[in-house]
Amino acid sequence: DGGITQSPKYLFRKEGQNVTLSCEQNLNHDAMYWYRQDPGQGLRLIYYSQIVNDFQKGDIAEGYSVSREKKESFPLTVTSAQKNPTAFYLCASRSTQGLRNQPQHFGDGTRLSIL
Amino acid sequence: QKEVEQNSGPLSVPEGAIASLNCTYSDRGSQSFFWYRQYSGKSPELIMFIYSNGDKEDGRFTAQLNKASQYVSLLIRDSQPSDSATYLCAVTVNTGNQFYFGTGTSLTVIP
């Protein structure tokens, strides 16, 4: 089945620790995105990538890092510099083909908490 | 700053009624408009998208776009308890590289 797979579903971070959230898609989408959602809040963009080996900061990139070495994969690292990492993290992807802006599709998300 | 505004609700409607959800946006260059449904604790799922002025219907859902007034709405006919969720509006401008999301409207359908 085609889709977007995020892992793990739940993740706990200790003080001073970096953690990496995985996002893999087999939809052949060029563009991939990472969002953070806090309880009762909307989606805030962390990073996005339109093509392999290229990515741009979103509105809240501080304390996060990404890589895009393969079209299918866009992992997000939450570094120790991110002092309030507890949130629901959502990965999305979309096709950039065609004349119209194609919709984003989301993975199931990763819940990150501080130990 | 590109803003997308939604009434946070909660919006309550009886089962079988029409639920009307509204979204306004600030950038006149906005080109594409999307509605997502998000159940509590789950990720957003795409319901509808609309690109041109007017109405677009898909089953019980109708998206309405008015670019002159800068609003897009979602109508849900014959509302069901399973429609109870938060509905997110999203817009894109130009190349569509970034999506701008509203904070969502919480809908409760009362049996």
GROMACS .gro file of C-alpha atoms in nm:
model
  226
    1ASP     CA    1   0.000   0.000   0.000
    2GLY     CA    2   0.122   0.348  -0.081
    3GLY     CA    3   0.154   0.582   0.210
    4ILE     CA    4   0.360   0.774   0.459
    5THR     CA    5   0.512   0.586   0.751
    6GLN     CA    6   0.623   0.763   1.065
    7SER     CA    7   0.810   0.588   1.343
    8PRO     CA    8   0.812   0.547   1.628
    9LYS     CA    9   0.454   0.621   1.727
   10TYR     CA   10   0.565   0.727   2.077
   11LEU     CA   11   0.907   0.858   2.178
   12PHE     CA   12   1.054   0.973   2.507
   13ARG     CA   13   1.351   1.205   2.531
   14LYS     CA   14   1.586   1.252   2.823
   15GLU     CA   15   1.747   1.581   2.910
   16GLY     CA   16   2.038   1.665   2.680
   17GLN     CA   17   1.951   1.392   2.434
   18ASN     CA   18   1.901   1.419   2.060
   19VAL     CA   19   1.627   1.204   1.912
   20THR     CA   20   1.542   1.128   1.549
   21LEU     CA   21   1.193   1.082   1.409
   22SER     CA   22   1.161   0.877   1.094
   23CYS     CA   23   0.941   0.959   0.795
   24GLU     CA   24   0.932   0.737   0.487
   25GLN     CA   25   0.698   0.762   0.187
   26ASN     CA   26   0.646   0.535  -0.113
   27LEU     CA   27   0.418   0.772  -0.302
   28ASN     CA   28   0.699   0.904  -0.524
   29HIS     CA   29   0.632   1.253  -0.390
   30ASP     CA   30   0.899   1.518  -0.436
   31ALA     CA   31   0.799   1.746  -0.149
   32MET     CA   32   0.807   1.652   0.218
   33TYR     CA   33   0.723   1.850   0.531
   34TRP     CA   34   0.753   1.837   0.909
   35TYR     CA   35   0.499   2.002   1.136
   36ARG     CA   36   0.460   2.033   1.508
   37GLN     CA   37   0.117   2.038   1.673
   38ASP     CA   38   0.066   2.133   2.035
   39PRO     CA   39  -0.261   2.052   2.218
   40GLY     CA   40  -0.546   2.266   2.090
   41GLN     CA   41  -0.317   2.436   1.842
   42GLY     CA   42  -0.279   2.443   1.468
   43LEU     CA   43   0.008   2.303   1.263
   44ARG     CA   44   0.339   2.487   1.272
   45LEU     CA   45   0.593   2.423   0.996
   46ILE     CA   46   0.939   2.312   1.109
   47TYR     CA   47   1.116   2.225   0.781
   48TYR     CA   48   1.024   2.136   0.427
   49SER     CA   49   1.203   1.991   0.128
   50GLN     CA   50   1.109   2.018  -0.238
   51ILE     CA   51   1.387   1.799  -0.374
   52VAL     CA   52   1.659   1.561  -0.262
   53ASN     CA   53   1.957   1.728  -0.090
   54ASP     CA   54   1.769   2.054  -0.042
   55PHE     CA   55   1.548   2.179   0.241
   56GLN     CA   56   1.422   2.507   0.387
   57LYS     CA   57   1.347   2.628   0.736
   58GLY     CA   58   0.990   2.681   0.835
   59ASP     CA   59   0.853   2.904   1.108
   60ILE     CA   60   0.996   2.714   1.406
   61ALA     CA   61   1.320   2.549   1.285
   62GLU     CA   62   1.531   2.637   1.590
   63GLY     CA   63   1.632   2.327   1.783
   64TYR     CA   64   1.554   2.093   1.493
   65SER     CA   65   1.754   1.953   1.201
   66VAL     CA   66   1.665   1.749   0.892
   67SER     CA   67   1.827   1.571   0.602
   68ARG     CA   68   1.698   1.464   0.261
   69GLU     CA   69   1.945   1.215   0.119
   70LYS     CA   70   1.679   1.004  -0.050
   71LYS     CA   71   1.352   1.099  -0.213
   72GLU     CA   72   1.162   0.857   0.010
   73SER     CA   73   1.304   0.969   0.344
   74PHE     CA   74   1.297   1.291   0.546
   75PRO     CA   75   1.410   1.230   0.905
   76LEU     CA   76   1.375   1.497   1.172
   77THR     CA   77   1.620   1.530   1.461
   78VAL     CA   78   1.503   1.705   1.774
   79THR     CA   79   1.818   1.835   1.936
   80SER     CA   80   1.889   1.915   2.299
   81ALA     CA   81   1.864   2.282   2.201
   82GLN     CA   82   1.488   2.239   2.167
   83LYS     CA   83   1.385   2.307   2.527
   84ASN     CA   84   1.015   2.230   2.488
   85PRO     CA   85   0.995   1.932   2.254
   86THR     CA   86   0.677   1.773   2.391
   87ALA     CA   87   0.433   1.775   2.099
   88PHE     CA   88   0.271   1.573   1.822
   89TYR     CA   89   0.499   1.564   1.517
   90LEU     CA   90   0.348   1.520   1.174
   91CYS     CA   91   0.523   1.440   0.849
   92ALA     CA   92   0.352   1.515   0.519
   93SER     CA   93   0.431   1.478   0.153
   94ARG     CA   94   0.282   1.589  -0.175
   95SER     CA   95   0.334   1.564  -0.546
   96THR     CA   96   0.467   1.871  -0.724
   97GLN     CA   97   0.356   1.748  -1.066
   98GLY     CA   98   0.075   1.902  -1.266
   99LEU     CA   99  -0.053   2.254  -1.311
  100ARG     CA  100  -0.238   2.272  -0.980
  101ASN     CA  101  -0.101   2.268  -0.627
  102GLN     CA  102  -0.149   1.913  -0.509
  103PRO     CA  103  -0.266   1.844  -0.152
  104GLN     CA  104  -0.044   1.731   0.130
  105HIS     CA  105  -0.096   1.386   0.278
  106PHE     CA  106   0.000   1.306   0.635
  107GLY     CA  107   0.157   1.019   0.820
  108ASP     CA  108   0.009   0.895   1.149
  109GLY     CA  109   0.239   1.112   1.358
  110THR     CA  110   0.488   1.068   1.642
  111ARG     CA  111   0.416   1.178   2.000
  112LEU     CA  112   0.729   1.302   2.170
  113SER     CA  113   0.749   1.352   2.545
  114ILE     CA  114   1.022   1.451   2.789
  115LEU     CA  115   1.121   1.200   3.057
  116GLN     CA  116   0.247   3.694   0.731
  117LYS     CA  117  -0.012   3.486   0.556
  118GLU     CA  118  -0.306   3.433   0.787
  119VAL     CA  119  -0.580   3.176   0.775
  120GLU     CA  120  -0.859   3.232   1.024
  121GLN     CA  121  -1.116   2.984   1.147
  122ASN     CA  122  -1.370   3.006   1.425
  123SER     CA  123  -1.237   2.763   1.684
  124GLY     CA  124  -1.586   2.661   1.793
  125PRO     CA  125  -1.700   2.433   1.929
  126LEU     CA  126  -1.975   2.408   1.671
  127SER     CA  127  -2.258   2.176   1.768
  128VAL     CA  128  -2.524   2.051   1.528
  129PRO     CA  129  -2.790   1.782   1.564
  130GLU     CA  130  -2.759   1.463   1.365
  131GLY     CA  131  -2.897   1.502   1.015
  132ALA     CA  132  -2.846   1.879   1.005
  133ILE     CA  133  -2.611   2.079   0.782
  134ALA     CA  134  -2.283   2.184   0.941
  135SER     CA  135  -2.124   2.497   0.798
  136LEU     CA  136  -1.755   2.564   0.858
  137ASN     CA  137  -1.590   2.886   0.747
  138CYS     CA  138  -1.236   2.999   0.675
  139THR     CA  139  -1.098   3.338   0.574
  140TYR     CA  140  -0.753   3.412   0.439
  141SER     CA  141  -0.548   3.728   0.410
  142ASP     CA  142  -0.338   3.677   0.095
  143ARG     CA  143  -0.522   3.764  -0.226
  144GLY     CA  144  -0.264   3.559  -0.415
  145SER     CA  145  -0.390   3.238  -0.254
  146GLN     CA  146  -0.454   2.981  -0.523
  147SER     CA  147  -0.542   2.645  -0.373
  148PHE     CA  148  -0.766   2.560  -0.081
  149PHE     CA  149  -0.790   2.242   0.120
  150TRP     CA  150  -1.006   2.102   0.398
  151TYR     CA  151  -0.872   1.839   0.635
  152ARG     CA  152  -1.050   1.645   0.909
  153GLN     CA  153  -0.860   1.557   1.226
  154TYR     CA  154  -1.002   1.320   1.483
  155SER     CA  155  -0.877   1.359   1.838
  156GLY     CA  156  -0.530   1.208   1.872
  157LYS     CA  157  -0.502   1.133   1.500
  158SER     CA  158  -0.337   1.296   1.201
  159PRO     CA  159  -0.522   1.517   0.951
  160GLU     CA  160  -0.687   1.352   0.653
  161LEU     CA  161  -0.778   1.529   0.332
  162ILE     CA  162  -1.150   1.578   0.268
  163MET     CA  163  -1.177   1.827  -0.014
  164PHE     CA  164  -0.976   2.066  -0.226
  165ILE     CA  165  -1.095   2.349  -0.446
  166TYR     CA  166  -0.913   2.576  -0.687
  167SER     CA  167  -1.181   2.784  -0.861
  168ASN     CA  168  -1.461   3.012  -0.746
  169GLY     CA  169  -1.789   2.839  -0.686
  170ASP     CA  170  -1.898   2.511  -0.536
  171LYS     CA  171  -1.744   2.166  -0.549
  172GLU     CA  172  -1.942   1.870  -0.423
  173ASP     CA  173  -1.820   1.529  -0.310
  174GLY     CA  174  -2.081   1.309  -0.147
  175ARG     CA  175  -2.210   1.484   0.166
  176PHE     CA  176  -1.938   1.748   0.148
  177THR     CA  177  -1.946   2.075  -0.047
  178ALA     CA  178  -1.660   2.321  -0.061
  179GLN     CA  179  -1.743   2.680  -0.154
  180LEU     CA  180  -1.482   2.933  -0.264
  181ASN     CA  181  -1.525   3.308  -0.299
  182LYS     CA  182  -1.193   3.467  -0.391
  183ALA     CA  183  -1.334   3.820  -0.404
  184SER     CA  184  -1.439   3.795  -0.040
  185GLN     CA  185  -1.142   3.576   0.052
  186TYR     CA  186  -1.330   3.297   0.217
  187VAL     CA  187  -1.374   2.927   0.169
  188SER     CA  188  -1.634   2.718   0.344
  189LEU     CA  189  -1.718   2.353   0.395
  190LEU     CA  190  -2.074   2.229   0.419
  191ILE     CA  191  -2.149   1.886   0.559
  192ARG     CA  192  -2.498   1.765   0.477
  193ASP     CA  193  -2.681   1.500   0.681
  194SER     CA  194  -2.425   1.532   0.960
  195GLN     CA  195  -2.339   1.212   1.142
  196PRO     CA  196  -2.184   1.160   1.487
  197SER     CA  197  -1.880   1.021   1.303
  198ASP     CA  198  -1.828   1.369   1.155
  199SER     CA  199  -1.738   1.497   1.503
  200ALA     CA  200  -1.379   1.615   1.464
  201THR     CA  201  -1.166   1.924   1.415
  202TYR     CA  202  -1.169   2.062   1.060
  203LEU     CA  203  -0.857   2.238   0.934
  204CYS     CA  204  -0.851   2.483   0.646
  205ALA     CA  205  -0.528   2.522   0.447
  206VAL     CA  206  -0.430   2.753   0.163
  207THR     CA  207  -0.132   2.782  -0.068
  208VAL     CA  208   0.003   3.070  -0.272
  209ASN     CA  209   0.206   3.077  -0.594
  210THR     CA  210   0.408   2.756  -0.628
  211GLY     CA  211   0.234   2.593  -0.336
  212ASN     CA  212   0.560   2.511  -0.161
  213GLN     CA  213   0.412   2.607   0.173
  214PHE     CA  214   0.070   2.537   0.314
  215TYR     CA  215  -0.082   2.783   0.561
  216PHE     CA  216  -0.314   2.616   0.809
  217GLY     CA  217  -0.587   2.763   1.024
  218THR     CA  218  -0.614   2.651   1.385
  219GLY     CA  219  -0.923   2.445   1.310
  220THR     CA  220  -1.291   2.438   1.402
  221SER     CA  221  -1.415   2.173   1.642
  222LEU     CA  222  -1.743   2.014   1.530
  223THR     CA  223  -1.969   1.802   1.748
  224VAL     CA  224  -2.266   1.621   1.594
  225ILE     CA  225  -2.522   1.540   1.860
  226PRO     CA  226  -2.716   1.212   1.813
   0.00000   0.00000   0.00000
